[in-house]
Amino acid sequence: MRFTADQLAGMLLESGARPGPLHRRLSEGLRELIDLGEIPPESVLPSERALANALSLSRTTVVAAYHTLRQEDRLERRQGSGTRVTGSGRPGHRETVSSRALVGDHAGAQFLHGPLPTMDFSTAALPCLDLVPEVAAGLTRAEYDILTAGYHGYQPRGLPALRERLAAAYSQHGVPTTADQILITSGAQQALELITHGCLQPGDSVVTEAPTYRGALEAFRLANCRIRSVPCDDNGMDVERVEDLLTERPPRLIYVQSTVHNPTGMVLADGRRCRLARLAERHQIIVVDDTALAGTLIEGSPPTPLAGLSTSERILTIGSMSKLFWSGLRLGWIRGTAQVVSRLAQMKGMTDLGTSLVSQQIAIHLLDRLPDAQATRRRELAEGLAALTGLLGEHLPDWTWRTPRGGASLWVRIPTDSVTNFAHFAVRFGVAILPGTAFSPDSVTDDHTRLPYALPRTAMVAGVQRLARAWDGYAEGHRAIPTVAVTT
Ligand SMILES: Cc1ncc(COP(=O)(O)O)c(C=O)c1O
């Protein structure tokens, strides 16, 4: 396996900040990635010069770090083929199952390896609502008795009561739905994976927005699909561009987040919704409408999902309990035709035999408290958004953004060619951000980053202050490495 300098830089960036001289921080970061198996044995590393450029470091620093790892027998230099990771068999080495998936994007690293030793602005996960432990603690013995007596525990389609509940919610919302059109999944992420494996073949073409949800990009990439992207603006996906792509070469699937988009927080405008729904109908293309964030709309009620605007049987709607309630429930769903849902349910059965019935029972009670949950989430998000935009206005006045309509993150434009380079720089100031390229299939968004606002206020203030210090140093071209005080 051959790593480019940018891939390696991205992996190092997400593995977090460290104290000490730079060459030591670099050798420690590389050592950790090698020992975790994320840089597997025999991998070829980029040249010292390329890595130095990607990390905004001097070449001498990279030379020193590679030298240390060669002395430890973790790296070797082979004539004509550059620097390689030595073969396996070293004590402490273990291959992680996820290493293949993480290369080049490294999306799950922080979730796999625990909290980062730095202020983590690279994730925009939402905190659990207080309502969740309250409702979970209220589950009665009688309910458990009914659950355990009535079901052996393997229910690939999900609890009938929850499926009926969700079907009724769709029907009320203008999308007539029956329980057999709902498949409960272990989060919206599993919904995406099932759809990817059930509907796509290697080489199929998929159209997404740029930027978009990186978990979707990963699923499509792992399935070896070709991803083409269209831009999105204040009104969501540019459906006119989708139409152009359809006349060039129709894709097999369009992935869109119509109702609160991650990372921009936008909502697809009514006119574009209708147009996209009609396109799906006319071209018989699978449209995946990922509405996982719909419950985080800060004002107003969510518009009708695309499935309610079209007679196409190829529109699959994804939902989730993660954003409104808690991602730890690991509960999502797919709404589609009964036939498609049956097929996906078979695959779900082969994957994990079903989602936790206890989580589903909790979900039924949580849905009873939907208005409370929405009011709390809206208030928290509106406050967080006001706080973050206030801090950015004060400390980073040349950074710009469009006000999101929901979600938990601001999509921020930074006046530089390469947020990737700035992100490497910022980590030395004790704050990890993700460059916009992580959210785009074709690296077109390297002048953006995603900043979370569902954060405790002290962490938000400290993080923005660190970013402002980093930006001062970076923007003035002070590439020399400061001695960092990460004590805010
Ligand atoms: C757009 C989108 N879809 C799906 C998911 C996955 O959510 P879940 O926690 O339900 O798997 C996320 C999580 O961030 C998301 O932002």
Short mmCIF file of C-alpha atoms and ligand atoms in Angstrom, two decimals:
data_model
loop_
_atom_site.label_atom_id
_atom_site.label_comp_id
_atom_site.label_asym_id
_atom_site.label_seq_id
_atom_site.Cartn_x
_atom_site.Cartn_y
_atom_site.Cartn_z
CA MET A 1 0.00 0.00 0.00
CA ARG A 2 1.32 3.43 -0.93
CA PHE A 3 0.35 6.51 1.09
CA THR A 4 0.33 9.97 -0.43
CA ALA A 5 1.62 12.85 1.66
CA ASP A 6 -1.91 14.28 1.94
CA GLN A 7 -3.36 10.96 3.13
CA LEU A 8 -0.69 10.58 5.77
CA ALA A 9 -1.03 14.20 6.83
CA GLY A 10 -4.80 13.70 7.24
CA MET A 11 -4.28 10.61 9.40
CA LEU A 12 -1.71 12.38 11.56
CA LEU A 13 -3.99 15.35 11.94
CA GLU A 14 -6.80 13.24 13.30
CA SER A 15 -4.54 11.32 15.63
CA GLY A 16 -4.25 14.52 17.70
CA ALA A 17 -1.76 17.00 19.11
CA ARG A 18 1.25 16.00 21.19
CA PRO A 19 3.76 17.90 23.32
CA GLY A 20 7.51 18.13 22.65
CA PRO A 21 9.74 19.05 19.74
CA LEU A 22 8.20 18.72 16.31
CA HIS A 23 10.28 15.83 15.01
CA ARG A 24 9.35 13.87 18.13
CA ARG A 25 5.64 14.69 17.74
CA LEU A 26 5.85 13.49 14.16
CA SER A 27 7.71 10.28 14.95
CA GLU A 28 5.24 9.55 17.79
CA GLY A 29 2.26 10.11 15.51
CA LEU A 30 3.71 7.83 12.83
CA ARG A 31 4.71 5.21 15.40
CA GLU A 32 1.17 5.11 16.76
CA LEU A 33 -0.35 4.70 13.29
CA ILE A 34 2.14 1.94 12.43
CA ASP A 35 1.60 0.10 15.72
CA LEU A 36 -2.18 0.31 15.37
CA GLY A 37 -1.86 -1.23 11.92
CA GLU A 38 -3.43 1.80 10.25
CA ILE A 39 -0.23 2.09 8.26
CA PRO A 40 0.20 -1.62 7.51
CA PRO A 41 3.55 -3.45 7.14
CA GLU A 42 5.25 -2.95 3.77
CA SER A 43 3.42 0.34 3.15
CA VAL A 44 5.39 2.89 1.19
CA LEU A 45 5.53 6.32 2.81
CA PRO A 46 5.80 9.61 0.91
CA SER A 47 9.16 11.27 0.42
CA GLU A 48 10.44 13.51 3.20
CA ARG A 49 9.99 16.55 1.02
CA ALA A 50 6.37 15.72 0.10
CA LEU A 51 5.38 15.03 3.70
CA ALA A 52 7.13 18.20 4.87
CA ASN A 53 5.12 20.23 2.33
CA ALA A 54 1.84 18.60 3.28
CA LEU A 55 2.43 19.26 6.98
CA SER A 56 3.96 22.76 6.58
CA LEU A 57 7.11 21.51 8.32
CA SER A 58 10.76 21.72 7.36
CA ARG A 59 12.25 18.76 5.53
CA THR A 60 14.83 18.35 8.34
CA THR A 61 11.98 17.66 10.79
CA VAL A 62 10.61 14.85 8.65
CA VAL A 63 14.12 13.49 8.04
CA ALA A 64 14.68 13.35 11.82
CA ALA A 65 11.35 11.62 12.44
CA TYR A 66 11.93 8.99 9.73
CA HIS A 67 15.45 8.47 11.11
CA THR A 68 14.10 7.76 14.62
CA LEU A 69 11.64 5.20 13.24
CA ARG A 70 14.37 3.56 11.17
CA GLN A 71 16.48 3.18 14.30
CA GLU A 72 13.50 1.48 15.96
CA ASP A 73 13.19 -0.88 12.97
CA ARG A 74 9.72 0.40 12.19
CA LEU A 75 10.84 1.91 8.88
CA GLU A 76 13.42 0.93 6.32
CA ARG A 77 14.80 2.66 3.31
CA ARG A 78 14.96 0.50 0.20
CA GLN A 79 17.06 1.51 -2.73
CA GLY A 80 14.81 2.75 -5.49
CA SER A 81 11.52 2.34 -3.61
CA GLY A 82 11.77 4.99 -0.88
CA THR A 83 10.77 4.56 2.75
CA ARG A 84 8.74 1.52 3.76
CA VAL A 85 7.17 0.21 6.92
CA THR A 86 9.01 -2.94 7.94
CA GLY A 87 7.28 -6.34 7.76
CA SER A 88 4.98 -7.65 10.49
CA GLY A 89 6.18 -9.63 13.50
CA ARG A 90 7.24 -6.60 15.51
CA PRO A 91 6.07 -6.89 19.12
CA GLY A 92 3.01 -4.82 19.76
CA HIS A 93 1.91 -4.77 16.15
CA ARG A 94 -1.70 -5.58 15.46
CA GLU A 95 -3.69 -5.18 12.30
CA THR A 96 -6.91 -3.30 12.87
CA VAL A 97 -9.96 -4.58 11.04
CA SER A 98 -10.72 -1.04 10.01
CA SER A 99 -7.35 -0.14 8.57
CA ARG A 100 -8.44 -0.62 4.98
CA ALA A 101 -11.51 1.49 5.45
CA LEU A 102 -9.67 4.28 7.18
CA VAL A 103 -6.89 4.84 4.73
CA GLY A 104 -7.21 8.18 3.06
CA ASP A 105 -10.12 9.38 5.12
CA HIS A 106 -9.60 8.02 8.60
CA ALA A 107 -13.14 8.95 9.49
CA GLY A 108 -13.71 6.63 12.41
CA ALA A 109 -10.31 7.02 14.03
CA GLN A 110 -11.33 9.18 16.93
CA PHE A 111 -14.31 6.96 17.70
CA LEU A 112 -12.14 3.83 17.60
CA HIS A 113 -9.24 5.09 19.65
CA GLY A 114 -10.96 7.24 22.25
CA PRO A 115 -10.85 10.95 22.99
CA LEU A 116 -8.14 13.08 21.45
CA PRO A 117 -5.65 14.89 23.65
CA THR A 118 -6.74 18.13 22.09
CA MET A 119 -9.85 20.26 21.64
CA ASP A 120 -11.82 18.24 19.16
CA PHE A 121 -13.68 20.41 16.67
CA SER A 122 -13.52 17.66 14.07
CA THR A 123 -16.76 15.98 15.11
CA ALA A 124 -20.22 17.54 15.14
CA ALA A 125 -21.98 14.86 17.21
CA LEU A 126 -24.83 16.08 19.40
CA PRO A 127 -25.04 15.54 23.14
CA CYS A 128 -27.68 13.18 24.51
CA LEU A 129 -30.97 14.85 25.49
CA ASP A 130 -31.76 14.55 29.23
CA LEU A 131 -35.04 13.02 28.17
CA VAL A 132 -33.29 9.83 27.04
CA PRO A 133 -32.02 8.60 30.44
CA GLU A 134 -35.30 9.73 31.98
CA VAL A 135 -37.37 7.67 29.54
CA ALA A 136 -34.94 4.73 29.61
CA ALA A 137 -35.08 4.60 33.40
CA GLY A 138 -38.88 4.62 33.22
CA LEU A 139 -39.14 1.34 31.32
CA THR A 140 -41.11 -0.99 33.58
CA ARG A 141 -40.61 -4.63 34.48
CA ALA A 142 -43.96 -5.38 32.83
CA GLU A 143 -42.71 -3.91 29.57
CA TYR A 144 -39.56 -6.01 29.69
CA ASP A 145 -41.71 -9.05 30.40
CA ILE A 146 -43.82 -8.38 27.32
CA LEU A 147 -40.71 -7.80 25.22
CA THR A 148 -38.89 -10.89 26.39
CA ALA A 149 -41.92 -13.18 26.36
CA GLY A 150 -43.23 -11.97 23.02
CA TYR A 151 -40.01 -11.94 21.02
CA HIS A 152 -36.99 -14.23 20.90
CA GLY A 153 -34.92 -11.12 20.28
CA TYR A 154 -34.07 -11.51 16.61
CA GLN A 155 -36.28 -9.12 14.68
CA PRO A 156 -34.47 -8.03 11.51
CA ARG A 157 -37.33 -5.74 10.45
CA GLY A 158 -37.68 -4.17 13.88
CA LEU A 159 -40.42 -4.03 16.52
CA PRO A 160 -43.85 -3.89 14.88
CA ALA A 161 -45.01 -1.19 17.30
CA LEU A 162 -42.13 1.10 16.36
CA ARG A 163 -42.59 0.46 12.64
CA GLU A 164 -46.30 1.25 12.94
CA ARG A 165 -45.48 4.37 14.85
CA LEU A 166 -43.04 5.63 12.23
CA ALA A 167 -45.42 4.69 9.40
CA ALA A 168 -48.19 6.73 11.06
CA ALA A 169 -45.83 9.70 11.42
CA TYR A 170 -45.01 9.58 7.68
CA SER A 171 -48.69 9.25 6.78
CA GLN A 172 -49.54 12.31 8.89
CA HIS A 173 -46.75 14.14 7.13
CA GLY A 174 -48.25 13.60 3.67
CA VAL A 175 -46.42 10.36 2.79
CA PRO A 176 -48.93 7.49 3.13
CA THR A 177 -46.97 4.62 4.65
CA THR A 178 -47.68 1.20 6.14
CA ALA A 179 -45.56 -0.65 8.71
CA ASP A 180 -44.25 -3.09 6.08
CA GLN A 181 -42.63 -0.12 4.34
CA ILE A 182 -40.40 0.58 7.33
CA LEU A 183 -37.17 -1.21 8.19
CA ILE A 184 -35.54 -0.42 11.53
CA THR A 185 -31.77 -0.19 11.27
CA SER A 186 -28.87 0.24 13.65
CA GLY A 187 -28.57 3.94 12.91
CA ALA A 188 -28.87 5.81 9.63
CA GLN A 189 -25.32 4.70 8.86
CA GLN A 190 -26.45 1.09 8.63
CA ALA A 191 -29.38 2.22 6.50
CA LEU A 192 -26.88 3.71 4.07
CA GLU A 193 -24.73 0.61 4.05
CA LEU A 194 -27.70 -1.68 3.40
CA ILE A 195 -28.90 0.50 0.54
CA THR A 196 -25.38 0.68 -0.88
CA HIS A 197 -24.92 -3.08 -0.81
CA GLY A 198 -28.48 -3.85 -1.84
CA CYS A 199 -28.77 -1.41 -4.72
CA LEU A 200 -25.28 -0.72 -6.05
CA GLN A 201 -22.59 -2.70 -7.85
CA PRO A 202 -18.89 -1.86 -8.08
CA GLY A 203 -18.42 0.75 -10.80
CA ASP A 204 -21.97 2.17 -10.50
CA SER A 205 -22.16 5.91 -10.57
CA VAL A 206 -23.59 7.88 -7.66
CA VAL A 207 -24.34 11.61 -7.51
CA THR A 208 -23.96 13.45 -4.20
CA GLU A 209 -23.87 17.04 -3.08
CA ALA A 210 -20.48 18.63 -2.46
CA PRO A 211 -20.02 18.94 0.44
CA THR A 212 -21.92 16.01 1.88
CA TYR A 213 -22.01 13.56 4.77
CA ARG A 214 -18.66 11.82 4.89
CA GLY A 215 -20.13 8.52 6.14
CA ALA A 216 -22.08 8.32 2.86
CA LEU A 217 -18.96 9.02 0.83
CA GLU A 218 -17.17 6.28 2.70
CA ALA A 219 -19.95 3.76 2.10
CA PHE A 220 -19.98 4.53 -1.65
CA ARG A 221 -16.19 4.45 -1.87
CA LEU A 222 -15.93 1.13 -0.05
CA ALA A 223 -18.44 -0.31 -2.52
CA ASN A 224 -16.15 0.92 -5.33
CA CYS A 225 -18.76 3.23 -6.80
CA ARG A 226 -17.86 6.23 -8.90
CA ILE A 227 -18.96 9.41 -7.19
CA ARG A 228 -19.86 12.57 -9.06
CA SER A 229 -20.87 15.69 -7.21
CA VAL A 230 -22.99 18.78 -7.71
CA PRO A 231 -22.68 21.94 -5.64
CA CYS A 232 -25.21 23.07 -3.07
CA ASP A 233 -26.12 26.57 -1.88
CA ASP A 234 -28.59 28.25 0.50
CA ASN A 235 -31.40 26.34 -1.22
CA GLY A 236 -29.71 22.96 -1.03
CA MET A 237 -28.61 20.70 -3.88
CA ASP A 238 -28.23 22.33 -7.31
CA VAL A 239 -30.89 20.25 -9.04
CA GLU A 240 -30.25 21.92 -12.39
CA ARG A 241 -26.72 20.47 -12.33
CA VAL A 242 -28.20 17.08 -11.48
CA GLU A 243 -30.38 17.38 -14.57
CA ASP A 244 -27.28 18.15 -16.68
CA LEU A 245 -25.54 15.06 -15.31
CA LEU A 246 -28.56 12.95 -16.14
CA THR A 247 -28.37 13.94 -19.77
CA GLU A 248 -24.61 13.20 -19.86
CA ARG A 249 -24.65 9.78 -18.21
CA PRO A 250 -27.47 8.80 -15.83
CA PRO A 251 -26.22 7.69 -12.41
CA ARG A 252 -27.62 4.65 -10.67
CA LEU A 253 -28.33 6.55 -7.47
CA ILE A 254 -28.65 10.13 -6.23
CA TYR A 255 -27.84 10.74 -2.56
CA VAL A 256 -29.38 13.94 -1.20
CA GLN A 257 -29.99 15.38 2.24
CA SER A 258 -33.20 17.27 1.59
CA THR A 259 -34.04 18.26 5.13
CA VAL A 260 -31.12 19.68 7.08
CA HIS A 261 -27.88 18.94 5.39
CA ASN A 262 -24.65 17.85 7.07
CA PRO A 263 -22.40 19.86 7.05
CA THR A 264 -24.12 23.04 5.77
CA GLY A 265 -27.39 22.93 7.74
CA MET A 266 -29.42 23.91 4.64
CA VAL A 267 -32.84 22.65 3.53
CA LEU A 268 -33.70 21.82 -0.09
CA ALA A 269 -36.05 24.56 -1.36
CA ASP A 270 -39.62 23.62 -2.37
CA GLY A 271 -39.11 24.20 -6.11
CA ARG A 272 -35.98 22.07 -6.16
CA ARG A 273 -37.67 19.35 -4.14
CA CYS A 274 -40.46 19.03 -6.69
CA ARG A 275 -37.99 19.09 -9.56
CA LEU A 276 -35.80 16.39 -8.02
CA ALA A 277 -38.85 14.25 -7.21
CA ARG A 278 -39.99 14.55 -10.84
CA LEU A 279 -36.51 13.65 -12.09
CA ALA A 280 -36.55 10.50 -9.97
CA GLU A 281 -39.89 9.59 -11.49
CA ARG A 282 -38.94 10.35 -15.08
CA HIS A 283 -35.51 8.70 -15.08
CA GLN A 284 -36.28 5.79 -12.75
CA ILE A 285 -33.20 6.56 -10.68
CA ILE A 286 -32.84 5.50 -7.06
CA VAL A 287 -32.95 8.58 -4.86
CA VAL A 288 -31.79 8.25 -1.27
CA ASP A 289 -33.25 11.09 0.79
CA ASP A 290 -31.18 11.10 3.98
CA THR A 291 -33.24 13.02 6.53
CA ALA A 292 -31.21 11.91 9.56
CA LEU A 293 -30.92 15.54 10.71
CA ALA A 294 -34.57 16.53 10.09
CA GLY A 295 -35.28 16.67 13.85
CA THR A 296 -32.69 19.42 14.28
CA LEU A 297 -34.50 22.05 12.19
CA ILE A 298 -34.20 25.15 14.37
CA GLU A 299 -37.37 26.94 13.18
CA GLY A 300 -40.58 25.88 11.43
CA SER A 301 -41.73 22.40 10.52
CA PRO A 302 -39.84 20.06 8.22
CA PRO A 303 -41.09 20.10 4.62
CA THR A 304 -42.58 16.98 3.04
CA PRO A 305 -39.91 14.35 2.30
CA LEU A 306 -39.21 13.76 -1.38
CA ALA A 307 -41.15 10.48 -1.23
CA GLY A 308 -44.33 12.52 -0.66
CA LEU A 309 -43.81 14.50 -3.87
CA SER A 310 -43.40 11.69 -6.35
CA THR A 311 -45.00 8.44 -7.42
CA SER A 312 -41.54 6.92 -7.96
CA GLU A 313 -41.06 3.69 -6.07
CA ARG A 314 -37.33 4.27 -6.10
CA ILE A 315 -37.18 6.96 -3.46
CA LEU A 316 -35.75 5.62 -0.21
CA THR A 317 -36.04 7.83 2.86
CA ILE A 318 -33.59 7.45 5.73
CA GLY A 319 -34.30 8.66 9.26
CA SER A 320 -32.51 8.51 12.61
CA MET A 321 -33.03 8.94 16.35
CA SER A 322 -29.40 10.02 16.72
CA LYS A 323 -29.64 13.73 16.13
CA LEU A 324 -32.81 14.59 17.97
CA PHE A 325 -32.35 12.16 20.87
CA TRP A 326 -29.06 10.25 21.16
CA SER A 327 -26.74 8.46 18.78
CA GLY A 328 -26.04 5.86 21.49
CA LEU A 329 -29.47 4.36 20.85
CA ARG A 330 -28.11 3.29 17.43
CA LEU A 331 -31.53 3.57 15.86
CA GLY A 332 -32.44 4.59 12.36
CA TRP A 333 -34.79 3.45 9.63
CA ILE A 334 -35.47 3.16 5.93
CA ARG A 335 -38.83 3.93 4.32
CA GLY A 336 -39.36 2.44 0.87
CA THR A 337 -41.72 0.12 -0.97
CA ALA A 338 -42.68 -3.07 0.85
CA GLN A 339 -40.69 -5.12 -1.72
CA VAL A 340 -37.49 -3.14 -1.33
CA VAL A 341 -37.87 -3.09 2.45
CA SER A 342 -38.27 -6.90 2.43
CA ARG A 343 -35.10 -7.33 0.43
CA LEU A 344 -33.15 -4.98 2.64
CA ALA A 345 -34.58 -6.71 5.74
CA GLN A 346 -33.10 -10.00 4.52
CA MET A 347 -29.73 -8.34 4.20
CA LYS A 348 -30.13 -6.74 7.60
CA GLY A 349 -30.85 -10.20 9.02
CA MET A 350 -27.63 -11.51 7.53
CA THR A 351 -25.71 -8.54 8.88
CA ASP A 352 -26.73 -8.42 12.55
CA LEU A 353 -30.03 -10.32 13.02
CA GLY A 354 -31.76 -7.13 14.13
CA THR A 355 -31.40 -3.97 16.17
CA SER A 356 -31.64 -3.95 19.98
CA LEU A 357 -35.26 -4.37 21.06
CA VAL A 358 -34.56 -2.43 24.25
CA SER A 359 -33.42 0.61 22.23
CA GLN A 360 -36.55 0.28 20.11
CA GLN A 361 -38.80 0.12 23.15
CA ILE A 362 -37.14 3.27 24.50
CA ALA A 363 -37.62 4.90 21.10
CA ILE A 364 -41.37 4.30 21.18
CA HIS A 365 -41.60 6.22 24.46
CA LEU A 366 -39.28 8.94 23.19
CA LEU A 367 -41.52 9.47 20.17
CA ASP A 368 -44.39 10.09 22.63
CA ARG A 369 -42.36 13.02 23.89
CA LEU A 370 -41.44 14.40 20.46
CA PRO A 371 -42.68 17.99 21.05
CA ASP A 372 -40.67 18.27 24.31
CA ALA A 373 -37.58 16.85 22.65
CA GLN A 374 -37.85 19.19 19.68
CA ALA A 375 -38.33 22.25 21.88
CA THR A 376 -35.25 21.42 23.95
CA ARG A 377 -33.06 20.58 20.97
CA ARG A 378 -34.15 23.73 19.13
CA ARG A 379 -33.41 25.95 22.10
CA GLU A 380 -29.98 24.38 22.67
CA LEU A 381 -29.03 24.56 19.01
CA ALA A 382 -30.21 28.16 18.60
CA GLU A 383 -28.15 29.17 21.66
CA GLY A 384 -25.10 27.25 20.46
CA LEU A 385 -25.33 28.76 16.99
CA ALA A 386 -25.62 32.30 18.38
CA ALA A 387 -22.66 31.69 20.69
CA LEU A 388 -20.39 30.29 17.98
CA THR A 389 -21.22 32.96 15.40
CA GLY A 390 -20.68 35.62 18.07
CA LEU A 391 -17.25 34.21 18.96
CA LEU A 392 -16.20 33.85 15.33
CA GLY A 393 -17.33 37.41 14.58
CA GLU A 394 -15.23 38.67 17.47
CA HIS A 395 -12.08 36.54 17.04
CA LEU A 396 -12.01 35.53 13.39
CA PRO A 397 -13.80 38.33 11.53
CA ASP A 398 -12.52 37.32 8.09
CA TRP A 399 -14.08 33.83 8.29
CA THR A 400 -17.52 33.64 6.69
CA TRP A 401 -20.54 31.31 6.68
CA ARG A 402 -24.21 31.06 5.78
CA THR A 403 -26.60 30.75 8.67
CA PRO A 404 -27.68 27.10 8.86
CA ARG A 405 -31.37 26.18 9.32
CA GLY A 406 -30.52 23.25 11.53
CA GLY A 407 -27.93 20.61 12.31
CA ALA A 408 -25.05 21.06 14.68
CA SER A 409 -22.36 22.67 12.56
CA LEU A 410 -21.38 25.80 10.68
CA TRP A 411 -19.83 25.39 7.25
CA VAL A 412 -17.19 28.07 7.43
CA ARG A 413 -15.16 29.59 4.60
CA ILE A 414 -11.59 30.43 5.57
CA PRO A 415 -9.68 32.84 3.34
CA THR A 416 -6.87 30.46 2.40
CA ASP A 417 -6.21 28.08 -0.49
CA SER A 418 -5.70 25.15 1.77
CA VAL A 419 -7.62 24.57 4.97
CA THR A 420 -5.81 21.21 4.98
CA ASN A 421 -2.54 23.04 5.62
CA PHE A 422 -4.14 25.34 8.16
CA ALA A 423 -5.62 22.34 9.98
CA HIS A 424 -2.13 20.84 10.37
CA PHE A 425 -0.98 24.15 11.73
CA ALA A 426 -3.98 24.55 14.09
CA VAL A 427 -3.43 21.18 15.74
CA ARG A 428 -0.20 22.52 17.18
CA PHE A 429 -2.33 25.13 18.96
CA GLY A 430 -4.41 22.40 20.55
CA VAL A 431 -7.45 22.32 18.29
CA ALA A 432 -8.37 19.73 15.67
CA ILE A 433 -10.53 20.78 12.72
CA LEU A 434 -11.35 18.87 9.57
CA PRO A 435 -10.60 20.40 6.19
CA GLY A 436 -13.60 20.69 3.86
CA THR A 437 -12.07 18.09 1.56
CA ALA A 438 -13.18 15.40 4.02
CA PHE A 439 -16.77 16.20 3.05
CA SER A 440 -16.35 16.23 -0.69
CA PRO A 441 -15.76 13.44 -3.18
CA ASP A 442 -13.40 15.54 -5.28
CA SER A 443 -11.53 17.81 -2.84
CA VAL A 444 -13.31 20.89 -4.16
CA THR A 445 -14.00 22.33 -0.76
CA ASP A 446 -10.52 22.93 0.65
CA ASP A 447 -11.39 26.51 1.52
CA HIS A 448 -13.92 25.38 4.13
CA THR A 449 -14.10 23.66 7.47
CA ARG A 450 -17.00 22.42 9.57
CA LEU A 451 -17.21 23.87 13.08
CA PRO A 452 -19.53 22.29 15.66
CA TYR A 453 -21.83 24.43 17.82
CA ALA A 454 -23.51 21.81 20.00
CA LEU A 455 -20.66 22.11 22.49
CA PRO A 456 -20.30 23.10 26.13
CA ARG A 457 -19.71 26.87 26.15
CA THR A 458 -16.28 26.68 27.83
CA ALA A 459 -14.99 24.23 25.21
CA MET A 460 -16.39 26.41 22.44
CA VAL A 461 -14.73 29.57 23.79
CA ALA A 462 -11.38 27.83 24.32
CA GLY A 463 -11.50 26.20 20.89
CA VAL A 464 -12.27 29.44 19.06
CA GLN A 465 -9.53 31.25 20.96
CA ARG A 466 -7.04 28.55 19.98
CA LEU A 467 -8.20 28.74 16.38
CA ALA A 468 -7.79 32.52 16.42
CA ARG A 469 -4.23 32.21 17.74
CA ALA A 470 -3.44 29.60 15.12
CA TRP A 471 -4.98 31.75 12.38
CA ASP A 472 -2.95 34.80 13.45
CA GLY A 473 0.24 32.76 13.16
CA TYR A 474 -0.78 31.08 9.94
CA ALA A 475 -2.17 34.12 8.15
CA GLU A 476 0.92 36.16 8.88
CA GLY A 477 3.04 33.40 7.44
CA HIS A 478 4.74 32.61 10.75
CA ARG A 479 5.48 29.04 9.84
CA ALA A 480 8.03 28.72 12.66
CA ILE A 481 6.63 26.43 15.31
CA PRO A 482 5.39 28.27 18.37
CA THR A 483 5.70 26.81 21.82
CA VAL A 484 2.08 26.11 22.43
CA ALA A 485 0.23 26.90 25.60
CA VAL A 486 -2.85 24.69 25.48
CA THR A 487 -4.20 25.84 28.79
CA THR A 488 -7.26 27.94 27.97
C1 LIG B 1 -26.51 12.95 7.13
C2 LIG B 1 -26.23 11.83 8.07
N1 LIG B 1 -26.68 10.61 7.78
C3 LIG B 1 -26.45 9.57 8.59
C4 LIG B 1 -25.73 9.71 9.75
C5 LIG B 1 -25.50 8.52 10.64
O1 LIG B 1 -26.35 8.64 11.74
P1 LIG B 1 -26.65 7.44 12.76
O2 LIG B 1 -26.05 7.85 14.07
O3 LIG B 1 -28.13 7.34 12.82
O4 LIG B 1 -26.01 6.21 12.21
C6 LIG B 1 -25.23 10.96 10.10
C7 LIG B 1 -24.41 11.14 11.30
O5 LIG B 1 -23.75 12.12 11.49
C8 LIG B 1 -25.48 12.05 9.23
O6 LIG B 1 -25.02 13.27 9.50
#
